[in-house]
Amino acid sequence: MVSADVDFRRLVNRLPEGASFTIVSDSCHSGGLIEKEKEQIGAERRMTQERPHEPKPSKKAKSLTFDIIHSAIDTAAGILNDATNIGQKIFGIFGKDVSLKFHPHYVDGVMVLDPLEEDEGILLSGCKANETSYDVVLQNKAFGAFTNAVVNVINQNLGVGISNRDLVAEAANILKNKGFEQDPCLYCSDENTNTLFLGGFA
């Protein structure tokens, strides 16, 4: 069960020399998914132009209420009703495969990680940590709005490639101009900000 920022941080810390780890995340609250990765593009770093006369697409938020999540965990936990907190319940369900976030050795919400230096983790997030990531509805089918924007930008740059920074910035402009209330972000080292997304593509 890989679900927490510390899990992805551990993966990034274990990358062999010369390798990079790129995540495109279009889920709600995905900003900062790699713990302590440097934010290169966020809402406060970006300026976009509104296009008020452009038709707005149908959109809907992707979310589950806490009651639904809590009920699902209780059902999965079964006999773990005596667990005193949700972390114990989740550990009881997944055992040794549980996210580090809920591991018994993860004390008081803090885990000692390897020293943080410039690394090869690259996160393109559809929204900030406190935001919802929306779907775009096309022909009665829902797609992640950020994913759809990223694919459109990539298709426009086939054969030449595009940097991580420009990809997120252009995708953000598409979402803003279409009326989506989410702020895509880029988290990576200074060096990887201007490197080509996935090293370039044909």
Tab-separated table of C-alpha atoms in Angstrom, residues 62-157:
chain	number	residue	atom	x	y	z
A	62	LYS	CA	-13.655	13.843	-7.528
A	63	SER	CA	-14.193	13.269	-3.833
A	64	LEU	CA	-15.540	10.896	-1.192
A	65	THR	CA	-17.027	12.002	2.104
A	66	PHE	CA	-15.212	11.053	5.293
A	67	ASP	CA	-18.202	8.955	6.405
A	68	ILE	CA	-17.905	6.774	3.290
A	69	ILE	CA	-14.154	6.318	3.763
A	70	HIS	CA	-14.540	5.561	7.474
A	71	SER	CA	-17.289	3.018	6.798
A	72	ALA	CA	-15.183	1.272	4.134
A	73	ILE	CA	-12.216	1.012	6.502
A	74	ASP	CA	-14.417	-0.361	9.285
A	75	THR	CA	-15.838	-2.960	6.902
A	76	ALA	CA	-12.393	-4.007	5.689
A	77	ALA	CA	-11.011	-4.047	9.219
A	78	GLY	CA	-13.665	-6.523	10.339
A	79	ILE	CA	-12.637	-7.721	13.781
A	80	LEU	CA	-10.371	-4.717	14.288
A	81	ASN	CA	-13.126	-2.724	15.943
A	82	ASP	CA	-11.012	-2.537	19.098
A	83	ALA	CA	-8.353	-0.486	17.292
A	84	THR	CA	-8.075	2.901	18.962
A	85	ASN	CA	-7.315	4.929	15.833
A	86	ILE	CA	-7.493	4.746	12.068
A	87	GLY	CA	-3.755	4.089	11.784
A	88	GLN	CA	-4.065	0.883	13.807
A	89	LYS	CA	-7.007	-0.240	11.681
A	90	ILE	CA	-5.115	0.318	8.436
A	91	PHE	CA	-2.042	-1.468	9.804
A	92	GLY	CA	-4.283	-4.383	10.773
A	93	ILE	CA	-5.618	-4.601	7.205
A	94	PHE	CA	-2.347	-4.302	5.270
A	95	GLY	CA	0.191	-5.615	7.780
A	96	LYS	CA	3.829	-5.207	6.714
A	97	ASP	CA	2.698	-3.715	3.382
A	98	VAL	CA	1.097	-0.714	5.057
A	99	SER	CA	2.207	2.781	4.107
A	100	LEU	CA	5.020	4.143	6.246
A	101	LYS	CA	2.550	6.800	7.340
A	102	PHE	CA	0.712	4.176	9.406
A	103	HIS	CA	3.632	1.962	10.377
A	104	PRO	CA	4.095	1.429	14.138
A	105	HIS	CA	7.639	2.798	13.858
A	106	TYR	CA	6.343	6.033	12.366
A	107	VAL	CA	6.261	7.967	15.645
A	108	ASP	CA	4.146	11.074	16.228
A	109	GLY	CA	3.771	11.679	12.512
A	110	VAL	CA	7.538	12.054	12.036
A	111	MET	CA	9.933	9.640	10.387
A	112	VAL	CA	13.714	10.015	10.134
A	113	LEU	CA	14.578	9.989	6.439
A	114	ASP	CA	17.882	10.145	4.625
A	115	PRO	CA	19.359	13.662	4.425
A	116	LEU	CA	17.579	15.686	1.737
A	117	GLU	CA	19.713	16.968	-1.122
A	118	GLU	CA	19.045	17.862	-4.744
A	119	ASP	CA	17.424	14.687	-6.062
A	120	GLU	CA	15.768	13.227	-9.146
A	121	GLY	CA	12.169	13.203	-7.931
A	122	ILE	CA	9.804	15.090	-10.262
A	123	LEU	CA	6.139	15.619	-9.400
A	124	LEU	CA	3.616	17.173	-11.778
A	125	SER	CA	0.557	17.633	-9.596
A	126	GLY	CA	-2.922	18.486	-10.828
A	127	CYS	CA	-3.633	20.652	-7.795
A	128	LYS	CA	-2.283	21.980	-4.519
A	129	ALA	CA	-2.333	19.909	-1.332
A	130	ASN	CA	-5.545	21.583	-0.163
A	131	GLU	CA	-7.407	21.479	-3.491
A	132	THR	CA	-9.709	19.170	-5.421
A	133	SER	CA	-8.685	17.781	-8.803
A	134	TYR	CA	-11.547	17.992	-11.290
A	135	ASP	CA	-12.791	15.774	-14.095
A	136	VAL	CA	-13.618	17.069	-17.551
A	137	VAL	CA	-16.684	15.439	-19.100
A	138	LEU	CA	-16.397	14.777	-22.838
A	139	GLN	CA	-19.089	12.839	-24.699
A	140	ASN	CA	-20.541	11.630	-21.384
A	141	LYS	CA	-17.163	10.237	-20.284
A	142	ALA	CA	-15.127	11.711	-17.436
A	143	PHE	CA	-11.389	12.281	-17.696
A	144	GLY	CA	-8.980	13.956	-15.303
A	145	ALA	CA	-8.936	17.612	-16.367
A	146	PHE	CA	-5.214	17.996	-15.630
A	147	THR	CA	-4.350	14.751	-17.428
A	148	ASN	CA	-6.389	15.866	-20.427
A	149	ALA	CA	-4.563	19.215	-20.494
A	150	VAL	CA	-1.139	17.547	-20.175
A	151	VAL	CA	-1.899	15.179	-23.062
A	152	ASN	CA	-3.023	18.095	-25.234
A	153	VAL	CA	0.193	20.014	-24.531
A	154	ILE	CA	2.358	16.951	-25.214
A	155	ASN	CA	0.562	16.325	-28.518
A	156	GLN	CA	1.352	19.895	-29.549
A	157	ASN	CA	5.054	19.322	-28.865
